[in-house]
mmCIF file of N, CA, C and O in Angstrom:
data_model
loop_
_atom_site.group_PDB
_atom_site.id
_atom_site.type_symbol
_atom_site.label_atom_id
_atom_site.label_comp_id
_atom_site.label_asym_id
_atom_site.label_seq_id
_atom_site.Cartn_x
_atom_site.Cartn_y
_atom_site.Cartn_z
ATOM 1 N N MET A 1 6.540 4.364 -4.823
ATOM 2 C CA MET A 1 5.225 3.798 -4.974
ATOM 3 C C MET A 1 4.970 3.387 -6.430
ATOM 4 O O MET A 1 3.851 3.457 -6.905
ATOM 5 N N ALA A 2 5.989 2.996 -7.114
ATOM 6 C CA ALA A 2 5.812 2.588 -8.505
ATOM 7 C C ALA A 2 5.318 1.149 -8.589
ATOM 8 O O ALA A 2 5.328 0.418 -7.612
ATOM 9 N N GLY A 3 4.924 0.774 -9.781
ATOM 10 C CA GLY A 3 4.512 -0.601 -9.991
ATOM 11 C C GLY A 3 3.063 -0.709 -10.421
ATOM 12 O O GLY A 3 2.370 0.279 -10.624
ATOM 13 N N TRP A 4 2.614 -1.952 -10.551
ATOM 14 C CA TRP A 4 1.249 -2.242 -10.969
ATOM 15 C C TRP A 4 0.278 -1.862 -9.853
ATOM 16 O O TRP A 4 0.498 -2.169 -8.694
ATOM 17 N N ILE A 5 -0.810 -1.189 -10.195
ATOM 18 C CA ILE A 5 -1.821 -0.740 -9.233
ATOM 19 C C ILE A 5 -3.156 -1.400 -9.590
ATOM 20 O O ILE A 5 -3.588 -1.368 -10.736
ATOM 21 N N SER A 6 -3.801 -1.986 -8.593
ATOM 22 C CA SER A 6 -5.090 -2.645 -8.810
ATOM 23 C C SER A 6 -6.179 -1.615 -9.115
ATOM 24 O O SER A 6 -6.046 -0.427 -8.809
ATOM 25 N N LYS A 7 -7.274 -2.083 -9.710
ATOM 26 C CA LYS A 7 -8.409 -1.188 -9.989
ATOM 27 C C LYS A 7 -8.967 -0.604 -8.695
ATOM 28 O O LYS A 7 -9.355 0.555 -8.647
ATOM 29 N N GLY A 8 -8.987 -1.396 -7.627
ATOM 30 C CA GLY A 8 -9.455 -0.900 -6.337
ATOM 31 C C GLY A 8 -8.577 0.217 -5.807
ATOM 32 O O GLY A 8 -9.078 1.223 -5.287
ATOM 33 N N GLN A 9 -7.253 0.072 -5.957
ATOM 34 C CA GLN A 9 -6.339 1.121 -5.506
ATOM 35 C C GLN A 9 -6.452 2.342 -6.402
ATOM 36 O O GLN A 9 -6.400 3.471 -5.921
ATOM 37 N N GLN A 10 -6.646 2.139 -7.696
ATOM 38 C CA GLN A 10 -6.840 3.272 -8.597
ATOM 39 C C GLN A 10 -8.059 4.085 -8.175
ATOM 40 O O GLN A 10 -8.036 5.317 -8.182
ATOM 41 N N LYS A 11 -9.114 3.395 -7.785
ATOM 42 C CA LYS A 11 -10.330 4.075 -7.320
ATOM 43 C C LYS A 11 -10.024 4.885 -6.052
ATOM 44 O O LYS A 11 -10.456 6.028 -5.907
ATOM 45 N N ARG A 12 -9.258 4.285 -5.120
ATOM 46 C CA ARG A 12 -8.858 4.998 -3.901
ATOM 47 C C ARG A 12 -8.035 6.233 -4.258
ATOM 48 O O ARG A 12 -8.214 7.306 -3.688
ATOM 49 N N ASP A 13 -7.095 6.083 -5.217
ATOM 50 C CA ASP A 13 -6.263 7.211 -5.656
ATOM 51 C C ASP A 13 -7.131 8.357 -6.164
ATOM 52 O O ASP A 13 -6.921 9.511 -5.808
ATOM 53 N N HIS A 14 -8.105 8.029 -6.998
ATOM 54 C CA HIS A 14 -8.977 9.059 -7.577
ATOM 55 C C HIS A 14 -9.878 9.703 -6.526
ATOM 56 O O HIS A 14 -10.357 10.818 -6.728
ATOM 57 N N ASN A 15 -10.081 9.025 -5.405
ATOM 58 C CA ASN A 15 -10.869 9.585 -4.303
ATOM 59 C C ASN A 15 -9.995 10.348 -3.308
ATOM 60 O O ASN A 15 -10.445 10.683 -2.221
ATOM 61 N N GLY A 16 -8.725 10.595 -3.661
ATOM 62 C CA GLY A 16 -7.836 11.378 -2.807
ATOM 63 C C GLY A 16 -7.151 10.570 -1.714
ATOM 64 O O GLY A 16 -6.650 11.137 -0.754
ATOM 65 N N GLN A 17 -7.106 9.251 -1.864
ATOM 66 C CA GLN A 17 -6.512 8.402 -0.838
ATOM 67 C C GLN A 17 -5.179 7.789 -1.271
ATOM 68 O O GLN A 17 -4.795 6.737 -0.799
ATOM 69 N N ARG A 18 -4.467 8.459 -2.141
ATOM 70 C CA ARG A 18 -3.199 7.931 -2.665
ATOM 71 C C ARG A 18 -2.177 7.672 -1.551
ATOM 72 O O ARG A 18 -1.416 6.727 -1.620
ATOM 73 N N ASN A 19 -2.130 8.519 -0.538
ATOM 74 C CA ASN A 19 -1.156 8.343 0.546
ATOM 75 C C ASN A 19 -1.812 7.769 1.805
ATOM 76 O O ASN A 19 -1.350 7.997 2.917
ATOM 77 N N ILE A 20 -2.888 7.012 1.636
ATOM 78 C CA ILE A 20 -3.581 6.376 2.760
ATOM 79 C C ILE A 20 -3.440 4.861 2.605
ATOM 80 O O ILE A 20 -3.753 4.295 1.565
ATOM 81 N N CYS A 21 -2.969 4.222 3.650
ATOM 82 C CA CYS A 21 -2.764 2.775 3.644
ATOM 83 C C CYS A 21 -4.085 2.034 3.459
ATOM 84 O O CYS A 21 -5.054 2.301 4.174
ATOM 85 N N ALA A 22 -4.110 1.098 2.515
ATOM 86 C CA ALA A 22 -5.316 0.301 2.273
ATOM 87 C C ALA A 22 -5.583 -0.667 3.423
ATOM 88 O O ALA A 22 -6.713 -1.119 3.594
ATOM 89 N N ALA A 23 -4.577 -0.966 4.225
ATOM 90 C CA ALA A 23 -4.748 -1.926 5.326
ATOM 91 C C ALA A 23 -5.335 -1.281 6.580
ATOM 92 O O ALA A 23 -6.228 -1.840 7.205
ATOM 93 N N ASP A 24 -4.828 -0.081 6.942
ATOM 94 C CA ASP A 24 -5.274 0.495 8.213
ATOM 95 C C ASP A 24 -5.863 1.896 8.118
ATOM 96 O O ASP A 24 -6.326 2.447 9.113
ATOM 97 N N GLY A 25 -5.843 2.507 6.927
ATOM 98 C CA GLY A 25 -6.448 3.819 6.748
ATOM 99 C C GLY A 25 -5.630 4.987 7.244
ATOM 100 O O GLY A 25 -6.112 6.119 7.247
ATOM 101 N N HIS A 26 -4.375 4.738 7.628
ATOM 102 C CA HIS A 26 -3.501 5.815 8.105
ATOM 103 C C HIS A 26 -2.552 6.237 6.984
ATOM 104 O O HIS A 26 -2.169 5.421 6.154
ATOM 105 N N PRO A 27 -2.135 7.510 6.982
ATOM 106 C CA PRO A 27 -1.232 7.985 5.930
ATOM 107 C C PRO A 27 0.152 7.350 6.036
ATOM 108 O O PRO A 27 0.587 6.952 7.125
ATOM 109 N N GLY A 28 0.826 7.285 4.895
ATOM 110 C CA GLY A 28 2.226 6.888 4.894
ATOM 111 C C GLY A 28 3.047 7.994 5.538
ATOM 112 O O GLY A 28 2.655 9.160 5.511
ATOM 113 N N THR A 29 4.169 7.637 6.131
ATOM 114 C CA THR A 29 5.044 8.603 6.788
ATOM 115 C C THR A 29 6.470 8.411 6.290
ATOM 116 O O THR A 29 6.776 7.419 5.620
ATOM 117 N N GLU A 30 7.333 9.327 6.652
ATOM 118 C CA GLU A 30 8.742 9.208 6.293
ATOM 119 C C GLU A 30 9.337 7.936 6.907
ATOM 120 O O GLU A 30 10.116 7.239 6.266
ATOM 121 N N ASP A 31 8.956 7.627 8.147
ATOM 122 C CA ASP A 31 9.476 6.442 8.827
ATOM 123 C C ASP A 31 8.816 5.147 8.371
ATOM 124 O O ASP A 31 9.392 4.070 8.518
ATOM 125 N N ASP A 32 7.612 5.221 7.843
ATOM 126 C CA ASP A 32 6.874 4.038 7.398
ATOM 127 C C ASP A 32 6.090 4.385 6.123
ATOM 128 O O ASP A 32 4.872 4.538 6.138
ATOM 129 N N PRO A 33 6.830 4.509 5.006
ATOM 130 C CA PRO A 33 6.182 4.919 3.750
ATOM 131 C C PRO A 33 5.287 3.824 3.190
ATOM 132 O O PRO A 33 5.355 2.664 3.604
ATOM 133 N N LEU A 34 4.456 4.225 2.242
ATOM 134 C CA LEU A 34 3.615 3.249 1.559
ATOM 135 C C LEU A 34 4.403 2.602 0.431
ATOM 136 O O LEU A 34 5.205 3.246 -0.239
ATOM 137 N N VAL A 35 4.167 1.314 0.236
ATOM 138 C CA VAL A 35 4.738 0.552 -0.869
ATOM 139 C C VAL A 35 3.585 -0.154 -1.566
ATOM 140 O O VAL A 35 2.493 -0.266 -1.015
ATOM 141 N N THR A 36 3.829 -0.639 -2.757
ATOM 142 C CA THR A 36 2.793 -1.336 -3.511
ATOM 143 C C THR A 36 2.957 -2.837 -3.309
ATOM 144 O O THR A 36 4.052 -3.374 -3.444
ATOM 145 N N THR A 37 1.846 -3.504 -2.989
ATOM 146 C CA THR A 37 1.873 -4.953 -2.793
ATOM 147 C C THR A 37 1.842 -5.671 -4.144
ATOM 148 O O THR A 37 1.556 -5.063 -5.170
ATOM 149 N N THR A 38 2.113 -6.960 -4.108
ATOM 150 C CA THR A 38 2.117 -7.744 -5.342
ATOM 151 C C THR A 38 0.739 -7.777 -6.000
ATOM 152 O O THR A 38 0.650 -7.984 -7.205
ATOM 153 N N ASP A 39 -0.323 -7.549 -5.224
ATOM 154 C CA ASP A 39 -1.661 -7.519 -5.820
ATOM 155 C C ASP A 39 -2.177 -6.099 -6.047
ATOM 156 O O ASP A 39 -3.362 -5.880 -6.281
ATOM 157 N N GLY A 40 -1.284 -5.093 -5.989
ATOM 158 C CA GLY A 40 -1.607 -3.745 -6.436
ATOM 159 C C GLY A 40 -2.192 -2.779 -5.436
ATOM 160 O O GLY A 40 -2.760 -1.759 -5.828
ATOM 161 N N TRP A 41 -2.067 -3.039 -4.144
ATOM 162 C CA TRP A 41 -2.566 -2.116 -3.113
ATOM 163 C C TRP A 41 -1.401 -1.366 -2.492
ATOM 164 O O TRP A 41 -0.280 -1.864 -2.465
ATOM 165 N N ARG A 42 -1.668 -0.175 -1.950
ATOM 166 C CA ARG A 42 -0.641 0.582 -1.228
ATOM 167 C C ARG A 42 -0.846 0.371 0.264
ATOM 168 O O ARG A 42 -1.919 0.644 0.796
ATOM 169 N N VAL A 43 0.205 -0.127 0.906
ATOM 170 C CA VAL A 43 0.187 -0.364 2.349
ATOM 171 C C VAL A 43 1.517 0.118 2.921
ATOM 172 O O VAL A 43 2.475 0.358 2.184
ATOM 173 N N HIS A 44 1.583 0.242 4.236
ATOM 174 C CA HIS A 44 2.836 0.643 4.880
ATOM 175 C C HIS A 44 3.918 -0.416 4.658
ATOM 176 O O HIS A 44 3.621 -1.619 4.625
ATOM 177 N N LEU A 45 5.139 0.043 4.527
ATOM 178 C CA LEU A 45 6.279 -0.861 4.397
ATOM 179 C C LEU A 45 6.282 -1.878 5.532
ATOM 180 O O LEU A 45 6.537 -3.062 5.315
ATOM 181 N N SER A 46 5.952 -1.427 6.739
ATOM 182 C CA SER A 46 5.949 -2.327 7.895
ATOM 183 C C SER A 46 4.940 -3.463 7.735
ATOM 184 O O SER A 46 5.140 -4.548 8.271
ATOM 185 N N ASP A 47 3.864 -3.235 6.970
ATOM 186 C CA ASP A 47 2.885 -4.307 6.734
ATOM 187 C C ASP A 47 3.501 -5.438 5.914
ATOM 188 O O ASP A 47 3.110 -6.592 6.057
ATOM 189 N N THR A 48 4.459 -5.108 5.044
ATOM 190 C CA THR A 48 5.060 -6.129 4.189
ATOM 191 C C THR A 48 6.263 -6.814 4.844
ATOM 192 O O THR A 48 6.755 -7.803 4.331
ATOM 193 N N THR A 49 6.725 -6.267 5.976
ATOM 194 C CA THR A 49 7.889 -6.850 6.652
ATOM 195 C C THR A 49 7.552 -7.488 7.996
ATOM 196 O O THR A 49 8.416 -8.086 8.624
ATOM 197 N N ASP A 50 6.309 -7.369 8.430
ATOM 198 C CA ASP A 50 5.864 -7.940 9.705
ATOM 199 C C ASP A 50 5.228 -9.311 9.454
ATOM 200 O O ASP A 50 4.178 -9.400 8.810
ATOM 201 N N PRO A 51 5.837 -10.392 9.963
ATOM 202 C CA PRO A 51 5.301 -11.734 9.721
ATOM 203 C C PRO A 51 3.858 -11.937 10.200
ATOM 204 O O PRO A 51 3.175 -12.826 9.716
ATOM 205 N N SER A 52 3.377 -11.105 11.117
ATOM 206 C CA SER A 52 2.000 -11.266 11.601
ATOM 207 C C SER A 52 0.985 -10.523 10.732
ATOM 208 O O SER A 52 -0.213 -10.624 10.951
ATOM 209 N N SER A 53 1.471 -9.789 9.719
ATOM 210 C CA SER A 53 0.583 -9.034 8.831
ATOM 211 C C SER A 53 0.143 -9.909 7.654
ATOM 212 O O SER A 53 0.907 -10.729 7.146
ATOM 213 N N GLY A 54 -1.059 -9.711 7.218
ATOM 214 C CA GLY A 54 -1.552 -10.415 6.040
ATOM 215 C C GLY A 54 -0.861 -9.991 4.754
ATOM 216 O O GLY A 54 -1.016 -10.635 3.726
ATOM 217 N N PHE A 55 -0.088 -8.904 4.787
ATOM 218 C CA PHE A 55 0.640 -8.427 3.613
ATOM 219 C C PHE A 55 2.120 -8.808 3.651
ATOM 220 O O PHE A 55 2.890 -8.385 2.800
ATOM 221 N N TYR A 56 2.503 -9.612 4.614
ATOM 222 C CA TYR A 56 3.913 -9.982 4.782
ATOM 223 C C TYR A 56 4.483 -10.579 3.480
ATOM 224 O O TYR A 56 3.897 -11.466 2.884
ATOM 225 N N GLY A 57 5.632 -10.034 3.050
ATOM 226 C CA GLY A 57 6.322 -10.536 1.868
ATOM 227 C C GLY A 57 5.704 -10.154 0.548
ATOM 228 O O GLY A 57 6.119 -10.647 -0.490
ATOM 229 N N GLN A 58 4.737 -9.256 0.546
ATOM 230 C CA GLN A 58 4.008 -8.933 -0.683
ATOM 231 C C GLN A 58 4.435 -7.627 -1.358
ATOM 232 O O GLN A 58 3.703 -7.093 -2.170
ATOM 233 N N GLN A 59 5.605 -7.107 -1.040
ATOM 234 C CA GLN A 59 6.034 -5.845 -1.653
ATOM 235 C C GLN A 59 6.513 -6.090 -3.075
ATOM 236 O O GLN A 59 7.290 -7.008 -3.332
ATOM 237 N N GLN A 60 6.049 -5.245 -4.013
ATOM 238 C CA GLN A 60 6.544 -5.318 -5.393
ATOM 239 C C GLN A 60 7.995 -4.882 -5.420
ATOM 240 O O GLN A 60 8.410 -4.024 -4.637
ATOM 241 N N GLY A 61 8.753 -5.442 -6.318
ATOM 242 C CA GLY A 61 10.137 -5.013 -6.502
ATOM 243 C C GLY A 61 10.186 -3.637 -7.118
ATOM 244 O O GLY A 61 9.248 -3.199 -7.758
ATOM 245 N N SER A 62 11.279 -2.914 -6.892
ATOM 246 C CA SER A 62 11.382 -1.560 -7.435
ATOM 247 C C SER A 62 11.886 -1.577 -8.854
ATOM 248 O O SER A 62 12.572 -2.384 -9.281
#
């Protein structure tokens, strides 16, 4: 979960939502961990690899 984090995600982190997906509100899991998007939000890896998701292709590089 490294990389640039948006101010909105920082606020979520400080509210105890670091492991909660910004897209659907569910926690990251071993099978579908959270990754950081190019605009600084944490979402499930599947959100960045599913062409029907609004986050498709937006994963930050490691």
